[in-house]
XYZ file of C-alpha atoms in Angstrom:
441
model
C 27.452 21.793 76.406
C 26.482 24.096 73.669
C 25.164 27.470 74.853
C 22.253 27.172 71.804
C 21.173 23.767 73.737
C 17.440 24.599 75.077
C 16.527 21.395 76.190
C 18.218 21.110 79.571
C 16.274 18.838 81.762
C 14.619 16.892 78.967
C 15.482 13.347 78.960
C 16.186 10.778 75.590
C 12.509 9.349 76.565
C 10.957 12.987 76.526
C 12.173 13.713 73.304
C 12.810 10.604 70.881
C 9.266 10.812 69.278
C 9.639 14.355 68.080
C 13.072 13.685 66.875
C 11.557 10.685 64.977
C 8.703 12.654 63.472
C 11.045 15.581 62.350
C 13.282 13.279 60.787
C 10.274 11.591 58.801
C 9.156 15.172 57.678
C 12.536 15.386 55.812
C 11.645 13.741 52.629
C 15.037 11.883 51.568
C 13.353 9.580 49.292
C 16.243 7.380 47.286
C 15.003 6.580 43.792
C 18.347 4.860 42.924
C 19.868 7.947 40.961
C 20.281 11.626 41.766
C 16.302 12.365 41.140
C 15.257 12.456 44.535
C 15.756 15.017 47.277
C 18.895 13.793 48.668
C 20.007 13.600 52.440
C 21.373 17.356 52.759
C 18.681 18.476 54.841
C 18.618 15.105 57.087
C 22.392 15.215 57.466
C 22.352 18.945 58.502
C 19.256 18.380 60.972
C 21.390 15.763 62.616
C 24.649 17.802 62.724
C 22.766 20.620 64.503
C 21.374 18.078 66.904
C 24.773 17.000 67.696
C 26.274 20.441 67.911
C 23.620 21.428 70.188
C 25.152 19.206 73.015
C 28.572 20.031 72.302
C 29.778 17.489 69.533
C 31.746 18.561 66.610
C 29.935 16.763 63.850
C 31.081 16.942 60.305
C 29.373 16.527 56.902
C 30.475 14.773 53.922
C 28.801 15.341 50.682
C 29.832 12.547 47.998
C 27.481 14.043 45.328
C 25.521 17.304 45.296
C 22.703 16.644 47.815
C 24.141 13.207 49.000
C 25.298 14.010 52.261
C 26.186 11.998 55.738
C 27.114 13.216 59.018
C 29.657 12.035 61.376
C 30.797 12.739 64.716
C 32.891 11.038 67.559
C 32.155 10.978 71.547
C 35.035 10.599 73.392
C 34.958 7.855 76.019
C 36.356 7.519 79.500
C 38.923 5.308 78.566
C 40.123 6.213 74.990
C 42.514 3.038 74.980
C 39.726 0.561 74.107
C 38.809 0.171 71.105
C 35.713 2.281 69.691
C 32.322 1.522 68.977
C 30.321 2.405 65.697
C 26.847 3.273 65.614
C 25.289 3.801 62.326
C 21.826 4.399 60.658
C 20.954 5.686 57.144
C 18.789 8.546 56.412
C 17.600 7.963 53.216
C 13.878 5.924 52.696
C 12.574 4.328 49.951
C 9.902 6.222 48.258
C 6.116 6.265 49.084
C 3.113 6.670 46.955
C 0.793 8.997 49.235
C -2.280 7.590 47.549
C -1.434 3.850 48.695
C -1.134 5.055 52.549
C -4.016 5.584 54.825
C -1.965 8.730 56.181
C 0.553 11.164 54.655
C 4.119 9.242 54.717
C 5.767 12.276 55.331
C 3.879 13.955 57.919
C 5.190 12.158 60.845
C 1.716 11.842 62.433
C 1.148 10.095 65.880
C -1.874 8.054 65.813
C -3.001 4.821 67.327
C 0.176 4.683 69.535
C 2.441 4.930 66.546
C 4.509 7.358 64.755
C 3.435 7.007 61.015
C 5.602 7.529 57.863
C 8.256 6.288 55.750
C 11.508 5.793 57.580
C 9.718 4.911 60.920
C 10.964 1.575 60.942
C 13.493 1.950 58.130
C 15.441 3.742 59.635
C 14.634 6.893 61.091
C 13.442 5.311 64.555
C 17.115 4.248 64.945
C 18.220 7.371 63.842
C 16.069 9.262 66.351
C 16.683 6.819 69.604
C 20.451 7.480 68.824
C 20.449 11.018 69.022
C 18.180 10.916 71.602
C 20.337 8.762 74.035
C 23.552 10.947 72.805
C 21.896 13.911 73.959
C 20.437 13.120 76.970
C 23.891 11.285 77.879
C 25.912 14.425 76.725
C 23.510 16.921 78.646
C 23.824 15.237 81.921
C 27.717 14.740 81.411
C 27.651 10.787 81.189
C 30.367 9.769 78.467
C 30.194 6.338 77.644
C 33.128 3.963 78.819
C 34.537 4.216 75.289
C 34.924 6.148 72.240
C 31.826 6.084 70.173
C 31.721 7.110 66.499
C 28.396 7.825 65.217
C 27.465 7.654 61.623
C 24.184 9.161 59.933
C 24.750 7.691 56.167
C 23.113 8.527 52.575
C 22.462 5.948 49.986
C 21.856 2.685 52.138
C 18.534 2.167 50.210
C 20.592 1.991 46.779
C 23.838 -0.140 48.070
C 25.374 2.788 49.809
C 27.761 3.959 46.897
C 27.491 7.637 47.890
C 27.193 7.043 51.793
C 28.813 4.199 53.695
C 31.190 2.869 50.686
C 32.332 6.544 50.018
C 33.330 7.104 53.762
C 34.831 3.875 54.035
C 36.881 4.352 50.741
C 37.806 8.158 51.108
C 37.556 9.037 54.820
C 38.942 5.855 56.370
C 40.625 7.535 59.269
C 36.967 8.538 60.881
C 36.436 4.877 61.993
C 40.022 4.629 63.519
C 40.064 2.258 66.216
C 36.468 0.959 65.725
C 36.356 -2.665 66.062
C 32.594 -3.355 66.410
C 29.329 -1.770 65.327
C 25.364 -1.679 66.071
C 22.880 -0.721 63.677
C 19.795 -2.285 61.702
C 18.148 -4.513 61.453
C 17.575 -6.332 64.659
C 16.870 -6.480 68.447
C 12.921 -5.954 67.814
C 11.014 -8.409 69.978
C 8.910 -11.803 68.820
C 6.429 -12.812 71.695
C 6.387 -16.365 72.162
C 4.267 -16.253 75.427
C 3.674 -14.104 78.209
C 6.735 -15.926 79.869
C 8.815 -15.253 76.795
C 9.988 -12.750 74.559
C 12.752 -12.963 71.638
C 14.987 -10.386 70.769
C 16.128 -11.069 67.366
C 19.990 -9.684 67.187
C 21.490 -9.678 63.565
C 24.537 -11.452 63.069
C 24.627 -12.240 59.277
C 23.142 -11.000 56.046
C 23.070 -12.367 52.912
C 25.397 -11.068 49.857
C 23.799 -9.066 47.321
C 23.589 -9.490 43.070
C 21.715 -7.145 41.527
C 22.006 -7.964 37.972
C 20.971 -7.100 34.476
C 20.265 -9.735 32.171
C 20.337 -9.329 28.347
C 19.245 -11.266 25.518
C 20.215 -10.295 21.782
C 17.634 -11.434 19.002
C 17.175 -10.715 15.479
C 15.367 -7.217 14.688
C 12.727 -7.283 12.067
C 9.026 -6.174 11.136
C 6.630 -7.341 13.729
C 4.343 -8.479 10.954
C 6.781 -11.375 9.934
C 7.147 -14.899 11.438
C 9.937 -14.520 13.621
C 11.851 -17.287 15.637
C 14.818 -15.349 16.845
C 12.791 -13.096 19.051
C 14.613 -11.563 22.100
C 11.239 -10.998 24.173
C 10.386 -14.355 23.796
C 13.655 -15.817 25.225
C 14.055 -13.597 28.142
C 10.522 -13.796 28.816
C 11.138 -17.333 29.045
C 14.036 -17.018 30.969
C 12.841 -14.539 33.341
C 9.492 -16.711 34.274
C 11.903 -19.512 34.827
C 13.968 -17.927 37.219
C 10.975 -16.311 38.783
C 9.346 -19.458 39.542
C 12.478 -21.215 40.837
C 13.043 -22.478 44.122
C 16.664 -22.481 45.350
C 17.137 -25.247 47.895
C 17.087 -24.909 51.771
C 20.723 -24.223 53.501
C 20.623 -24.348 57.418
C 23.755 -21.748 57.863
C 25.703 -21.544 61.503
C 23.298 -18.596 62.225
C 20.316 -20.284 61.102
C 21.082 -23.377 63.247
C 22.016 -21.380 66.286
C 18.536 -19.675 65.692
C 16.730 -22.432 65.389
C 18.396 -24.201 68.754
C 17.169 -20.972 70.473
C 13.786 -20.988 69.300
C 13.212 -24.639 69.649
C 14.342 -24.083 73.438
C 11.997 -21.132 73.946
C 8.980 -23.398 72.328
C 9.874 -26.194 74.238
C 10.446 -28.224 71.124
C 12.901 -29.851 69.045
C 12.797 -27.995 65.568
C 13.619 -30.037 62.384
C 15.760 -28.273 59.836
C 14.744 -30.943 57.247
C 10.972 -29.505 57.694
C 11.633 -25.786 57.742
C 7.858 -25.186 56.673
C 6.616 -26.504 60.233
C 9.274 -24.086 61.607
C 7.915 -20.977 59.434
C 4.427 -21.888 60.436
C 5.000 -20.912 64.136
C 6.727 -17.484 63.324
C 3.698 -15.429 63.058
C 4.766 -12.114 61.877
C 8.012 -12.680 61.307
C 7.907 -15.697 59.118
C 8.365 -13.857 55.913
C 11.360 -12.223 57.211
C 12.983 -15.967 58.287
C 11.671 -17.608 55.316
C 13.945 -15.470 53.140
C 17.053 -16.324 55.175
C 16.662 -20.066 54.374
C 17.709 -20.173 50.818
C 19.192 -18.124 48.057
C 16.785 -15.988 46.069
C 16.509 -14.342 42.775
C 13.674 -12.078 41.767
C 12.890 -10.684 38.645
C 11.990 -6.820 39.289
C 12.278 -4.881 35.907
C 11.808 -5.636 32.208
C 12.297 -3.641 29.057
C 12.417 -4.021 25.750
C 11.336 -2.881 22.251
C 10.401 0.853 21.363
C 7.524 0.374 18.415
C 4.899 -1.976 18.400
C 5.741 -3.129 14.674
C 8.896 -3.570 15.152
C 10.741 -6.638 16.894
C 13.653 -5.520 18.798
C 17.216 -6.541 18.629
C 17.741 -6.721 22.585
C 15.737 -7.212 25.962
C 16.633 -6.762 29.119
C 15.509 -7.478 32.781
C 16.760 -6.711 36.140
C 17.148 -9.099 38.929
C 17.651 -8.948 42.708
C 19.514 -11.722 43.774
C 20.667 -12.612 47.307
C 22.715 -15.390 48.633
C 23.689 -16.838 51.902
C 27.035 -16.869 53.680
C 29.143 -19.363 52.196
C 26.840 -20.180 49.232
C 27.546 -17.568 46.367
C 29.405 -19.677 43.845
C 26.265 -22.395 44.263
C 24.012 -19.469 43.839
C 25.593 -17.974 40.237
C 26.054 -21.682 39.141
C 22.407 -22.272 39.745
C 21.046 -18.933 38.520
C 23.211 -19.674 35.401
C 21.667 -23.341 34.731
C 18.156 -21.825 35.060
C 18.707 -18.864 32.550
C 20.122 -21.036 30.042
C 22.735 -20.144 27.705
C 21.218 -17.143 25.384
C 20.811 -15.284 28.715
C 24.074 -12.948 29.436
C 24.346 -11.636 32.826
C 26.221 -8.576 34.336
C 26.383 -7.173 37.606
C 24.956 -3.847 38.481
C 25.550 -3.764 42.204
C 27.474 -6.738 44.237
C 28.263 -7.270 47.878
C 29.269 -10.067 49.565
C 27.634 -11.792 52.634
C 28.755 -11.342 55.952
C 28.624 -12.838 59.327
C 29.834 -13.159 62.784
C 29.429 -15.258 65.859
C 26.976 -14.419 68.902
C 29.335 -13.795 71.492
C 31.621 -11.519 73.526
C 31.095 -8.710 75.519
C 28.982 -6.481 73.286
C 26.587 -9.416 73.088
C 26.679 -9.543 76.599
C 25.622 -5.926 76.884
C 22.553 -6.311 74.743
C 21.460 -9.198 76.872
C 21.731 -7.488 79.980
C 20.314 -4.219 78.704
C 17.150 -5.851 77.170
C 16.724 -7.980 79.999
C 17.034 -5.164 82.492
C 13.896 -3.538 80.509
C 12.094 -6.562 79.832
C 12.680 -9.677 82.619
C 11.050 -12.211 80.042
C 13.616 -11.360 77.437
C 16.004 -13.555 75.259
C 18.335 -12.412 72.765
C 18.839 -14.596 70.023
C 20.719 -14.394 66.406
C 19.540 -14.731 62.785
C 20.472 -14.012 59.642
C 18.880 -11.191 57.176
C 17.948 -11.666 54.265
C 18.204 -8.444 52.922
C 21.621 -6.483 53.312
C 22.879 -3.082 55.109
C 25.696 -0.438 55.461
C 27.678 -3.359 57.774
C 29.058 -4.800 54.227
C 30.882 -1.728 53.815
C 32.230 -1.448 57.050
C 33.196 -5.108 57.111
C 35.706 -4.001 54.601
C 37.630 -2.313 57.701
C 37.130 -5.381 59.431
C 34.575 -3.982 61.972
C 32.101 -6.770 63.598
C 28.468 -5.778 63.157
C 25.450 -6.481 64.637
C 21.822 -5.285 64.182
C 20.585 -3.895 67.325
C 17.517 -1.665 67.306
C 15.868 -2.399 70.431
C 11.829 -2.457 70.054
C 9.419 -4.128 72.154
C 6.299 -4.581 70.088
C 2.946 -5.552 70.121
C 2.539 -9.182 68.974
C -0.133 -8.226 66.388
C 1.961 -5.799 64.675
C 3.281 -7.245 61.418
C 6.890 -5.854 61.709
C 8.491 -7.244 58.870
C 5.528 -5.713 56.596
C 6.545 -2.289 57.775
C 9.938 -2.273 56.110
C 9.244 -0.794 52.612
C 5.704 -1.309 52.892
C 2.642 0.773 52.953
C 1.493 2.417 56.465
C 5.386 1.869 57.845
C 4.988 2.713 61.476
C 6.610 2.519 64.987
C 4.982 2.325 68.437
C 5.868 5.031 70.499
C 6.457 3.069 73.589
C 8.564 0.720 71.301
C 10.492 4.016 71.024
C 10.926 4.889 74.382
C 11.919 1.235 75.400
C 14.638 1.507 72.843
C 16.058 4.563 74.258
C 16.094 3.021 77.492
C 18.114 -0.041 76.005
C 20.140 1.657 73.975
C 21.304 3.855 77.565
C 22.052 0.720 79.232
C 23.666 -0.867 76.609
C 26.218 2.158 76.156
C 27.174 1.919 79.966
C 27.855 -1.558 79.312
C 29.314 -1.950 75.953
C-alpha cells in the first residue's frame, strides 16, 4: 500500500460517488478530431488513484492529449488466464444550454449523479476504481490477474485508445482471455418477482461512410439537370426512410426465450412489434438490435448561393448485425443507386459470443447475491464498444456494468442524451456486485 494513501478504512461504496463526480468534472469531450480537451487529465487522475493503493499504472499517449491508463493486478494464481476490465474516459460533447444542470458539474440531485459520462461510462470507471482500491487497501487479491484499462477515444472508434494499445502494445494484455466493459449488466424490472439484468454478448458491426455524388458545376440561374445536390438528396432521403428487414440473431433468439420465460409468454419473432411494445424503457435499445440500420447524419455541398456545385457529400452511420455484413452492403447500394459513390470513414466488424462459461456463472451469482429476484440474460447491442479492438487479440468480451435501476428511469435515453445521470444507489449496488464478481471470476 502506498504511503500517500489517505483513505484507509474507506470502502468502495463510501467513495464511488465521489470518484464518479470527480471524473465527470474532468471534461473529456470527444469531437471526433483533436479539437477537444483530450483524455490526458482523466488518465492522470486514474493513474494517481491506482498508484495510491500500490499499483504501477502506465499512461500511453497516442497523440498529444489523447491518453489511456493501464495497470495490472497480480492474482493469487498466476497460472490462470487473466481478466481484462476496460472502460473509456472520453465522452460525447454536451451543450450546457440543453441541460437542466451543468453537464460537467457532477452534481448530486434527486438521488442521482448528473453529468456527461454518468452512464457512458464514467460510472463503470468509478465503480472499477472503487472496488480495486477497496480490495487492495484490505489486501484482498483477486483469484487471477486483472488488467485494468481506462481508454481514450472510444466515442470516435477507439483509434487513439484501444486500437492503439492493441496494435502497438499487445504485451499489456498477455494472457488475457476474457473481458468485461460496457454496455450491459443493467436491470429491467418485469415485476416485483423478477428483475432481468441484460448482459451484452454481441454487438453490431460499424460502417461510418461518406457518400459522394459528382455533377456538373454551373450558374445557379440556369436550368440544370445534373445537379449533385438533387441526386444526393434524393438518395439520402431514400436511405433515411428505408427499413431493413428484421433478422433474429442467435443472441436475440436467446434474449426472446429468456424474456418470454420471465413474462410467462411465448414471444413470436415474426411479430417483433408486439415484443418491443412490452419492453418499456429498453424498447429503443432492443428495437435497434433487430435489423441493420443506416442513418444519414451529415450533408455538405456548395460554397455560394448562385453556384451549382460539382460535388455533394453526406455521411452515414451504418450498423450491421453479426453475420449480415454482405447483406447490409448489398441492400445499401441498391437503395442509394448507381450514381452514389460510398467510401468507408471507419469500419469495424460485428462481434458475438455465447452466454455460457464460468465468467457468466460469476456474473449470475454476484447479481443474485445482491438481488434475489435477479436473472441475467444475453442481449445484442445496437452500437459498438472497444470490445471490437480486443476481439483482435482473441479476447472474449461481455458488457457487464451492474446497475440496479428504478423502473421509471429511461436508461437507454441516458446514452448520449440530455440530463444524463446515474442513481447513487445504482453505483453502490454496482460496487457490491463487482466485488463479488471478482471473487468468483
